[in-house]
CSV table of C-alpha atoms in Angstrom, one decimal:
chain,number,residue,atom,x,y,z
A,268,MET,CA,98.2,66.5,42.8
A,269,SER,CA,97.2,62.8,42.9
A,270,TYR,CA,97.4,61.0,46.2
A,271,SER,CA,97.8,57.4,47.2
A,272,TYR,CA,95.6,55.8,49.9
A,273,LEU,CA,95.5,52.9,52.3
A,274,PRO,CA,92.3,50.9,52.7
A,275,LEU,CA,90.5,52.1,55.8
A,276,VAL,CA,90.7,48.6,57.3
A,277,GLU,CA,94.5,48.9,57.3
A,278,TYR,CA,94.5,52.3,59.0
A,279,ARG,CA,96.0,52.0,62.5
A,280,ARG,CA,93.2,54.1,64.0
A,281,GLN,CA,90.3,52.6,62.0
A,282,TRP,CA,88.6,51.8,65.3
A,283,ILE,CA,87.5,55.4,65.6
A,284,PHE,CA,85.0,54.8,62.8
A,285,ASN,CA,83.8,51.6,64.4
A,286,HIS,CA,83.1,52.9,67.9
A,287,HIS,CA,80.0,51.2,69.3
A,288,GLU,CA,78.5,54.5,70.4
A,289,MET,CA,79.2,56.3,67.1
A,290,PRO,CA,79.3,53.8,64.3
A,291,VAL,CA,79.9,55.1,60.8
A,292,PRO,CA,77.8,53.5,58.0
A,293,ASP,CA,79.8,51.7,55.3
A,294,THR,CA,78.7,54.2,52.7
A,295,ASP,CA,80.5,57.0,54.7
A,296,LYS,CA,83.4,54.8,55.5
A,297,ALA,CA,84.0,54.3,51.8
A,298,ASP,CA,84.7,58.1,51.6
A,299,ILE,CA,87.2,58.2,54.5
A,300,ARG,CA,90.5,57.6,52.9
A,301,PRO,CA,93.8,57.5,54.8
A,302,LEU,CA,96.7,58.8,52.8
A,303,THR,CA,99.8,56.7,52.5
A,304,ASN,CA,102.8,58.1,54.4
A,305,GLN,CA,104.4,59.4,51.3
A,306,SER,CA,101.2,61.2,50.1
A,307,ALA,CA,100.5,62.5,53.6
A,308,MET,CA,104.0,63.9,53.7
A,309,ALA,CA,103.6,65.6,50.3
A,310,LEU,CA,100.3,67.2,51.3
A,311,TRP,CA,101.6,68.3,54.7
A,312,ASN,CA,104.7,69.8,53.2
A,313,ARG,CA,102.7,71.8,50.6
A,314,TRP,CA,99.7,72.9,52.5
A,315,VAL,CA,100.6,72.8,56.2
A,316,SER,CA,104.3,73.1,56.9
A,317,ASN,CA,107.6,72.2,55.3
A,318,LYS,CA,109.4,72.7,58.5
A,319,SER,CA,107.3,70.9,61.2
A,320,SER,CA,106.0,67.4,61.5
A,321,CYS,CA,103.1,68.1,63.9
A,322,ALA,CA,101.2,70.9,65.5
A,323,GLU,CA,103.4,70.9,68.6
A,324,ASP,CA,106.4,71.6,66.5
A,325,PHE,CA,105.1,74.4,64.3
A,326,ASN,CA,107.8,77.1,63.8
A,327,LYS,CA,107.7,80.8,63.5
A,328,GLY,CA,107.3,80.7,59.7
A,329,ASP,CA,104.3,78.3,59.7
A,330,TRP,CA,101.0,80.0,58.8
A,331,ALA,CA,99.3,78.1,61.7
A,332,LEU,CA,101.4,80.0,64.3
A,333,ARG,CA,100.6,83.5,62.9
A,334,SER,CA,98.2,85.3,65.2
A,335,SER,CA,96.7,86.9,62.1
A,336,THR,CA,95.6,83.5,60.8
A,337,TRP,CA,93.0,82.9,63.5
A,338,HIS,CA,89.8,84.9,63.7
A,339,HIS,CA,87.8,83.0,66.3
A,340,THR,CA,88.4,80.6,69.1
A,341,ASP,CA,85.8,78.6,70.9
A,342,THR,CA,85.3,75.2,72.5
A,343,TRP,CA,84.5,71.9,70.8
A,344,GLN,CA,84.7,69.6,73.8
A,345,SER,CA,81.3,70.3,75.3
A,346,GLN,CA,79.6,69.8,72.0
A,347,TRP,CA,81.5,66.6,71.5
A,348,GLU,CA,80.4,65.3,74.8
A,349,SER,CA,76.7,66.2,74.2
A,350,ASP,CA,74.1,64.1,72.4
A,351,ASP,CA,73.9,66.7,69.7
A,352,PRO,CA,75.6,65.4,66.6
A,353,GLU,CA,76.1,68.8,64.9
A,354,LEU,CA,79.4,70.6,64.7
A,355,PRO,CA,79.5,73.7,66.9
A,356,ARG,CA,77.6,76.5,65.1
A,357,PRO,CA,80.5,78.9,64.6
A,358,ILE,CA,82.2,76.3,62.6
A,359,THR,CA,79.3,75.7,60.2
A,360,GLU,CA,78.8,79.5,59.9
A,361,PHE,CA,82.5,80.0,59.0
A,362,ILE,CA,82.9,77.0,56.7
A,363,THR,CA,80.4,77.3,53.9
A,364,TRP,CA,81.9,74.7,51.6
A,365,ASP,CA,79.9,72.6,49.3
A,366,ASP,CA,79.2,69.1,50.9
A,367,ALA,CA,81.3,67.5,48.1
A,368,THR,CA,84.4,69.6,48.9
A,369,ARG,CA,87.4,67.4,49.6
A,370,VAL,CA,88.8,68.0,53.1
A,371,TYR,CA,92.0,66.8,54.8
A,372,PHE,CA,92.1,66.0,58.5
A,373,CYS,CA,95.7,66.5,59.2
A,374,ILE,CA,96.8,64.7,62.4
A,375,GLU,CA,100.5,65.0,61.7
A,376,LYS,CA,102.9,64.9,58.7
A,377,TYR,CA,102.5,61.2,58.1
A,378,GLU,CA,98.9,60.8,59.1
A,379,ILE,CA,96.2,62.5,57.1
A,380,LEU,CA,92.6,61.4,56.3
A,381,GLU,CA,90.8,62.7,53.2
A,382,THR,CA,87.0,62.8,53.1
A,383,SER,CA,84.2,65.0,52.0
A,384,TRP,CA,83.0,68.0,54.0
A,385,ALA,CA,79.6,66.2,54.3
A,386,VAL,CA,81.1,63.1,55.8
A,387,PHE,CA,83.3,65.1,58.2
A,388,LYS,CA,80.3,67.1,59.4
A,389,ARG,CA,78.3,63.9,60.1
A,390,HIS,CA,81.2,62.1,61.9
A,391,TRP,CA,83.3,64.9,63.3
A,392,LYS,CA,83.1,63.3,66.7
A,393,CYS,CA,84.8,60.2,65.5
A,394,PHE,CA,87.6,62.1,63.8
A,395,LEU,CA,88.2,64.0,67.1
A,396,PHE,CA,89.1,60.8,68.9
A,397,CYS,CA,92.4,62.0,67.4
A,398,ASP,CA,92.7,65.3,69.3
A,399,ASP,CA,96.4,65.9,69.2
A,400,GLY,CA,96.1,69.3,67.5
A,401,PRO,CA,94.7,68.2,64.1
A,402,LEU,CA,94.0,70.8,61.4
A,403,LEU,CA,91.1,70.5,58.9
A,404,ILE,CA,91.9,72.1,55.6
A,405,SER,CA,90.7,72.0,52.0
A,406,THR,CA,93.2,72.6,49.2
A,407,GLN,CA,90.4,74.5,47.4
A,408,HIS,CA,89.6,77.0,50.1
A,409,ARG,CA,91.6,79.1,52.6
A,410,GLN,CA,89.4,78.5,55.6
A,411,ALA,CA,91.0,76.2,58.2
A,412,ILE,CA,90.1,74.7,61.6
A,413,TRP,CA,92.6,73.8,64.3
A,414,PHE,CA,91.3,71.5,67.0
A,415,THR,CA,93.4,71.6,70.1
A,416,GLN,CA,93.8,69.1,72.9
A,417,ASP,CA,92.4,71.4,75.5
A,418,GLY,CA,89.0,71.1,73.9
A,419,ASN,CA,89.1,74.4,71.9
A,420,TYR,CA,89.3,75.1,68.2
A,421,ARG,CA,90.4,78.0,66.1
A,422,LEU,CA,88.9,79.3,62.9
A,423,GLY,CA,91.0,81.1,60.4
A,424,LEU,CA,92.4,81.6,56.9
A,425,ARG,CA,95.5,79.8,55.7
A,426,GLY,CA,98.3,82.1,54.6
């Protein structure tokens, strides 16, 4: 499926990639692509949920609510607050995607950012300024990460 994108400078939360403490270089910003509302909706409906518009509204039939989906839960908040730029180790051990793998940071039905796994790994702290229950998925792989507002994440396999 082909998606349409907004320029990053038009993205309403583009400030998260310009934060003075965690600036993202222009070369990486070029690979952070906000989907248009229509493209985000199409991706969300196909890969996340065709019933719910955000993580808070997931319904019984959504793969993200099945207990069998999630294999590991841990905290991201302490790593985010530390000076260490690396993702928590359990995430990098679970997600073994090639750096060029396209990933989708799904904030809600109409707000999804596409980037590469490499860019997400380098700037995950910026992405998590949006911590309202976003999911990180790849349409090429079943592994998924659900970041929750309470500072935890879940690792699992999409159904």
